[in-house]
mmCIF file of C-alpha atoms in Angstrom:
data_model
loop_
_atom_site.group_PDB
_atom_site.id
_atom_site.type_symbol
_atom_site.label_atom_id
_atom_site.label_comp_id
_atom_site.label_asym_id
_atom_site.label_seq_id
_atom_site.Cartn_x
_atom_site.Cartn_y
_atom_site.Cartn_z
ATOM 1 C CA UNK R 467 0.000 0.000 0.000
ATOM 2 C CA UNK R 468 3.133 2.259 0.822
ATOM 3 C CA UNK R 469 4.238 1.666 -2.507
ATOM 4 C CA UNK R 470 1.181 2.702 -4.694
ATOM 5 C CA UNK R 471 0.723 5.677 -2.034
ATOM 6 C CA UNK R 472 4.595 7.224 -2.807
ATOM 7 C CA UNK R 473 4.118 6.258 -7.066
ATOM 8 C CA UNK R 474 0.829 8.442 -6.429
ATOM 9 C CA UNK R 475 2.958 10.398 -4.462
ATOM 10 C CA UNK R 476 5.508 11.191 -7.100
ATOM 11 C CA UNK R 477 3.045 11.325 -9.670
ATOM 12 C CA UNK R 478 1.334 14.454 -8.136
ATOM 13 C CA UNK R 479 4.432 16.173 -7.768
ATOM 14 C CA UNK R 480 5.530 15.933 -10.546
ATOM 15 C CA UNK R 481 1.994 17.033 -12.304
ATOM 16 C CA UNK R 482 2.485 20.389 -9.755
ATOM 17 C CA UNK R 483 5.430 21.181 -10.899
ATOM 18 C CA UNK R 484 4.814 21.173 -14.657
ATOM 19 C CA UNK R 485 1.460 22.854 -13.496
ATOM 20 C CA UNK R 486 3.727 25.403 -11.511
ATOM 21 C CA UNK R 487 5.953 25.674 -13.761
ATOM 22 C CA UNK R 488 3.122 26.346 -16.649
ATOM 23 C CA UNK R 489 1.461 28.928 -14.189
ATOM 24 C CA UNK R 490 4.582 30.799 -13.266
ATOM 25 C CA UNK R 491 5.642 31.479 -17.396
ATOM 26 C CA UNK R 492 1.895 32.105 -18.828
ATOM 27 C CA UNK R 493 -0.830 33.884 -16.150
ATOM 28 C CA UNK R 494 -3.227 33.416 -18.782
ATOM 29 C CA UNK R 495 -3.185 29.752 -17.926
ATOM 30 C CA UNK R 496 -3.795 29.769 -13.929
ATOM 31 C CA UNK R 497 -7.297 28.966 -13.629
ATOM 32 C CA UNK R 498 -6.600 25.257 -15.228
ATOM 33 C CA UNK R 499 -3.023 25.129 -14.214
ATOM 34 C CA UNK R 500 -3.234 26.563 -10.581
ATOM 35 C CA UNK R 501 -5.743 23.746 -10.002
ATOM 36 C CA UNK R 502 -4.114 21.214 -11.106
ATOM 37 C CA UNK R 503 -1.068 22.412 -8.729
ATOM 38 C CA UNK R 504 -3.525 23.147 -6.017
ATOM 39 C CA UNK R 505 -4.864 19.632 -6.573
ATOM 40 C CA UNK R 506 -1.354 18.160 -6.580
ATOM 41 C CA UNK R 507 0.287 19.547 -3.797
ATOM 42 C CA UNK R 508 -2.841 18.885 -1.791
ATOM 43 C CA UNK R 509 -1.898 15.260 -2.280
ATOM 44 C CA UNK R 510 1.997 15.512 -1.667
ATOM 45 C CA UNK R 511 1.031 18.140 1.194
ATOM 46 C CA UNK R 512 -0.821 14.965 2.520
ATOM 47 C CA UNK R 513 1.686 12.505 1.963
ATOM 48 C CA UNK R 514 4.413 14.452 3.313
ATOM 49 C CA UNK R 515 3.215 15.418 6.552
ATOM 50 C CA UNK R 516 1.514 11.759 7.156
ATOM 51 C CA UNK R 517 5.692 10.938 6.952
ATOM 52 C CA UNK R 518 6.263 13.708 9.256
ATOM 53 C CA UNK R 519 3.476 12.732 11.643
ATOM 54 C CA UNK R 520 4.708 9.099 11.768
ATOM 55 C CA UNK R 521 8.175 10.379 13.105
ATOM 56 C CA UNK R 522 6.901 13.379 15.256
ATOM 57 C CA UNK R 523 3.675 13.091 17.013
ATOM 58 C CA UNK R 524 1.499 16.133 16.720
ATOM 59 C CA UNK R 525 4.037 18.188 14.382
ATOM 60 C CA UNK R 526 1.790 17.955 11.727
ATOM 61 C CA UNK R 527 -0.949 20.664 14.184
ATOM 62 C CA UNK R 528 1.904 22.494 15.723
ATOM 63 C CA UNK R 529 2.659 23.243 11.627
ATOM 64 C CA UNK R 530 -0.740 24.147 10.274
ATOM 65 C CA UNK R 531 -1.662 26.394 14.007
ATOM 66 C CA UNK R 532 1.659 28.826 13.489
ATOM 67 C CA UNK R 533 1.172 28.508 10.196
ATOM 68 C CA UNK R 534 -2.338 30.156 10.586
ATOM 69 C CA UNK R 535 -0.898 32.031 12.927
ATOM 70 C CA UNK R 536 2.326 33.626 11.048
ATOM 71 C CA UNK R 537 -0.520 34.242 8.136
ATOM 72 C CA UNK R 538 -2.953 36.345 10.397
ATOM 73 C CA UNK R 539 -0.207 38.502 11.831
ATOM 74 C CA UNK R 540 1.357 39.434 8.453
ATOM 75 C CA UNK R 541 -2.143 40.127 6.893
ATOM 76 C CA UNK R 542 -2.618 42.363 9.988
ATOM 77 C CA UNK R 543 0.673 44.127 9.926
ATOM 78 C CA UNK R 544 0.281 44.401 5.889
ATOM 79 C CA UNK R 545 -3.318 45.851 6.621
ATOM 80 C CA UNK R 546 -0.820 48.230 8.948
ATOM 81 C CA UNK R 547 1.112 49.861 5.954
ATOM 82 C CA UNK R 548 4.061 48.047 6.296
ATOM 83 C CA UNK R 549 4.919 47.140 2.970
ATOM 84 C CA UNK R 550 8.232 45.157 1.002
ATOM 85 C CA UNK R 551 10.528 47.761 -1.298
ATOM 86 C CA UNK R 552 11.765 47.093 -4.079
ATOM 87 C CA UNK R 553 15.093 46.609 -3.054
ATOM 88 C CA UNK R 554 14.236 44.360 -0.627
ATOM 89 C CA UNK R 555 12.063 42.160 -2.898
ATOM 90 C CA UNK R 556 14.921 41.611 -5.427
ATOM 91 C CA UNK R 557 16.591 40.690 -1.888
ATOM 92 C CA UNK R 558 14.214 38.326 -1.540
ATOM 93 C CA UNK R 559 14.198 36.624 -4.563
ATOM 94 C CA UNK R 560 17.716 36.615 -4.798
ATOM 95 C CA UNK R 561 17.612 34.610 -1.159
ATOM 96 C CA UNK R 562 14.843 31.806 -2.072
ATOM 97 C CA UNK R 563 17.117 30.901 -5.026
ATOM 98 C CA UNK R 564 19.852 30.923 -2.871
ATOM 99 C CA UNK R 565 18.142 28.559 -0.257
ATOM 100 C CA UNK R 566 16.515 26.427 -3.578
ATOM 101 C CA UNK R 567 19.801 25.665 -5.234
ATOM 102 C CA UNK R 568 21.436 25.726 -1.699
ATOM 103 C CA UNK R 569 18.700 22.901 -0.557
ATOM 104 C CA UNK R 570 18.741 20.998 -4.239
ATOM 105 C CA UNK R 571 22.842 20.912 -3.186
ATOM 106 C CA UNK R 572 22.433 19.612 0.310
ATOM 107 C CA UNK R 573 19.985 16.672 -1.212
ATOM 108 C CA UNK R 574 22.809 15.598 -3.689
ATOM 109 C CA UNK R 575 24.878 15.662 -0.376
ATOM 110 C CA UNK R 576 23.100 13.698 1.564
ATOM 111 C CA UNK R 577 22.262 11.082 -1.040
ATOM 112 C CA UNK R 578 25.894 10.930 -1.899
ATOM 113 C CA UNK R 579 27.175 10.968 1.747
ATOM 114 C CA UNK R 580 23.859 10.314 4.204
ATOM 115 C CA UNK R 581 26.416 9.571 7.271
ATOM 116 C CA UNK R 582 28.585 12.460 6.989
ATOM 117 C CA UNK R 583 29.350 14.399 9.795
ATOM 118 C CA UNK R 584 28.563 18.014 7.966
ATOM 119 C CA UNK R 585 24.870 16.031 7.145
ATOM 120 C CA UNK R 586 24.532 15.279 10.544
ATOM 121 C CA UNK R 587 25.562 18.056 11.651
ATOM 122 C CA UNK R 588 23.243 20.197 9.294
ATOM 123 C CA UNK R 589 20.466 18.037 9.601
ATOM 124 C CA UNK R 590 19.927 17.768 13.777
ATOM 125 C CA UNK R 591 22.221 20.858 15.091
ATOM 126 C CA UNK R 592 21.666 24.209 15.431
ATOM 127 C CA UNK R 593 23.409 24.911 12.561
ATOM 128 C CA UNK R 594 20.482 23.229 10.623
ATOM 129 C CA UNK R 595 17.627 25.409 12.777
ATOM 130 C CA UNK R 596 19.683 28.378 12.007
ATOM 131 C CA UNK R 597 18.902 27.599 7.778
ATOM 132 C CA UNK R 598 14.965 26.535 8.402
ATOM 133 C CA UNK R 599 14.512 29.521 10.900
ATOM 134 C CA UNK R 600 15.821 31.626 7.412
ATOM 135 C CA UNK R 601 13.875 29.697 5.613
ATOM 136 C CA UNK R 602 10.424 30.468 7.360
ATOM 137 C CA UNK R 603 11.849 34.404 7.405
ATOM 138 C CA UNK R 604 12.411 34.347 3.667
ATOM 139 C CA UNK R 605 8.647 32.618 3.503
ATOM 140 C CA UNK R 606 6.993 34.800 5.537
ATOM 141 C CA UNK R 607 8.148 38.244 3.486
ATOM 142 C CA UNK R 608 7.284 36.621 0.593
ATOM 143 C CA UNK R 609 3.893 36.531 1.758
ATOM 144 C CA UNK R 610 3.996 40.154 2.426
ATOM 145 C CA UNK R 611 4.754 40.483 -1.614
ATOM 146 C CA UNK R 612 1.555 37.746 -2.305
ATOM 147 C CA UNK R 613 -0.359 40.149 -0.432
ATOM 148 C CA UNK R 614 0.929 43.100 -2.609
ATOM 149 C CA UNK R 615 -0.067 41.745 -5.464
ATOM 150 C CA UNK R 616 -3.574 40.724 -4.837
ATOM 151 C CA UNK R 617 -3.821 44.130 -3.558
ATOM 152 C CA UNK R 618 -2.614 45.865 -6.687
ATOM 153 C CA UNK R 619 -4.764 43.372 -8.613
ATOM 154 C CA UNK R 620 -7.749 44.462 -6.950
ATOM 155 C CA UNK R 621 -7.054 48.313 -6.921
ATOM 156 C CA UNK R 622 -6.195 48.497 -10.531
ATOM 157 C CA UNK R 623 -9.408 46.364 -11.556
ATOM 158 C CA UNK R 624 -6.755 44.160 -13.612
ATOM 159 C CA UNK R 625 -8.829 41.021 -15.366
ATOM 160 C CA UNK R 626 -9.841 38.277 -13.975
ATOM 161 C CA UNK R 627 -6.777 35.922 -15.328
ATOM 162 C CA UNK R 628 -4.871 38.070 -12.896
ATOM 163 C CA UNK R 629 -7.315 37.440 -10.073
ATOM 164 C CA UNK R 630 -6.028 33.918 -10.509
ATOM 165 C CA UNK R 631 -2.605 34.768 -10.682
ATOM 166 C CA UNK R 632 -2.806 36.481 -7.631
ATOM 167 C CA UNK R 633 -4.767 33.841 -5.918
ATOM 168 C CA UNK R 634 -1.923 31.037 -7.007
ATOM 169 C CA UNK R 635 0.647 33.187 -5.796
ATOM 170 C CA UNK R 636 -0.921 33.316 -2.331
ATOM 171 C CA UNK R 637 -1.463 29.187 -2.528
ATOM 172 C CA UNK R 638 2.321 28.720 -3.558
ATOM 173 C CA UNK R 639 3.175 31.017 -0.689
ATOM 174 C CA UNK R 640 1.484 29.619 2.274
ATOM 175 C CA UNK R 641 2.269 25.884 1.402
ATOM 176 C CA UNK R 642 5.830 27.291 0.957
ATOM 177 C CA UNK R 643 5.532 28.884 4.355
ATOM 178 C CA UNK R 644 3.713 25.602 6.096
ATOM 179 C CA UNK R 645 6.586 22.981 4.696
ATOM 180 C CA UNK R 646 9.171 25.912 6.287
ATOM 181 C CA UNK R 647 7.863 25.567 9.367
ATOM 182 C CA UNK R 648 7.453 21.988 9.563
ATOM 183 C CA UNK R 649 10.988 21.389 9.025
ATOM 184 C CA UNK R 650 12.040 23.764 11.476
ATOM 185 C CA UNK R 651 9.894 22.011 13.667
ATOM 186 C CA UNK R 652 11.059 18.906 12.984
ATOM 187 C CA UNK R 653 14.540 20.501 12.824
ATOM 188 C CA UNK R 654 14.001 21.572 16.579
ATOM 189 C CA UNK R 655 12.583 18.259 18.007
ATOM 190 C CA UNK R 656 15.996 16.206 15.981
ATOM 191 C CA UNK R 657 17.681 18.764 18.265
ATOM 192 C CA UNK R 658 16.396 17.349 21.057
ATOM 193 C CA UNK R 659 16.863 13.990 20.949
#
């Protein structure tokens, strides 16, 4: 059952990230192809954290509640004024390929070398919170330029392929933002043991 479950698995994710893919390059395709990612990651969302939960008990709540919660504060301190400049989104963007290729590195890494001591090291010290804590801070300002957008969308009466733009750039953002915090959750409790 495993088996089928991670070929279902794989399937979906790789069906969201043509979708993504798709979606990023050509807005005028998001309503099909941001539902078809939306309906993929909702799978691999599924699968992941059920992996997750079977190693960490209740990691998979403590994820989705300051998830929620690190959503509501920056849609309250957006609805504040405080806004991302320009400078500081090219910042941005410059960091989450950083962290992407950095990440797509470490994997090679670790499949080439899964005992080594700087993948131990990485993986269960504080070293390794210091990256995911990053991670979650380069998530959650990202958000702040989702929210941007949506409001720029709705204030310039843009059509309604933008709308879904918008709208898939807020999905991609707060997944992005939940798997951040569940690895630096499960980051925290490696740390511990």
């Amino acid at each position: 059952a495993f088996s089928t479950e991670y070929t279902i698995f794989v399937g979906a994710l790789i069906a969201t990230a043509i979708a993504g893919l798709v979606a990023s390059f050509a807005p005028k395709t998001t309503a099909v192809t941001g539902s078809i990612y939306s309906a993929g990651m909702g799978y691999a969302l599924t699968f992941m954290s059920m992996i997750y939960a079977m190693q960490w008990k209740g990691i998979i709540v403590e994820a989705v509640t300051l998830t929620l919660l690190t959503v509501a504060v920056l849609a309250v301190i957006y609805s504040k004024g405080v806004r991302v400049g320009s400078r500081m989104k090219t910042a941005l963007i410059t960091c989450l390929w950083v962290s992407i290729i950095g990440g797509l590195l470490f994997m090679l890494l670790a499949w080439l070398a899964p005992h080594s001591a700087s993948i131990v090291a990485i993986n269960n010290g504080p070293i390794g919170i210091l990256f995911a804590v990053i991670g979650v801070l380069i998530a959650a300002a990202l958000l702040m330029c989702d929210f941007e957008t949506i409001q720029m969308t709705v204030e310039q009466g843009l059509p309604a392929q933008y709308e879904w733009y918008a709208s898939y750039g807020l999905i991609v953002g707060v997944i992005y933002l939940y798997l951040k915090i569940l690895n630096l959750l499960a980051k925290i409790a490696n740390n511990r043991k």
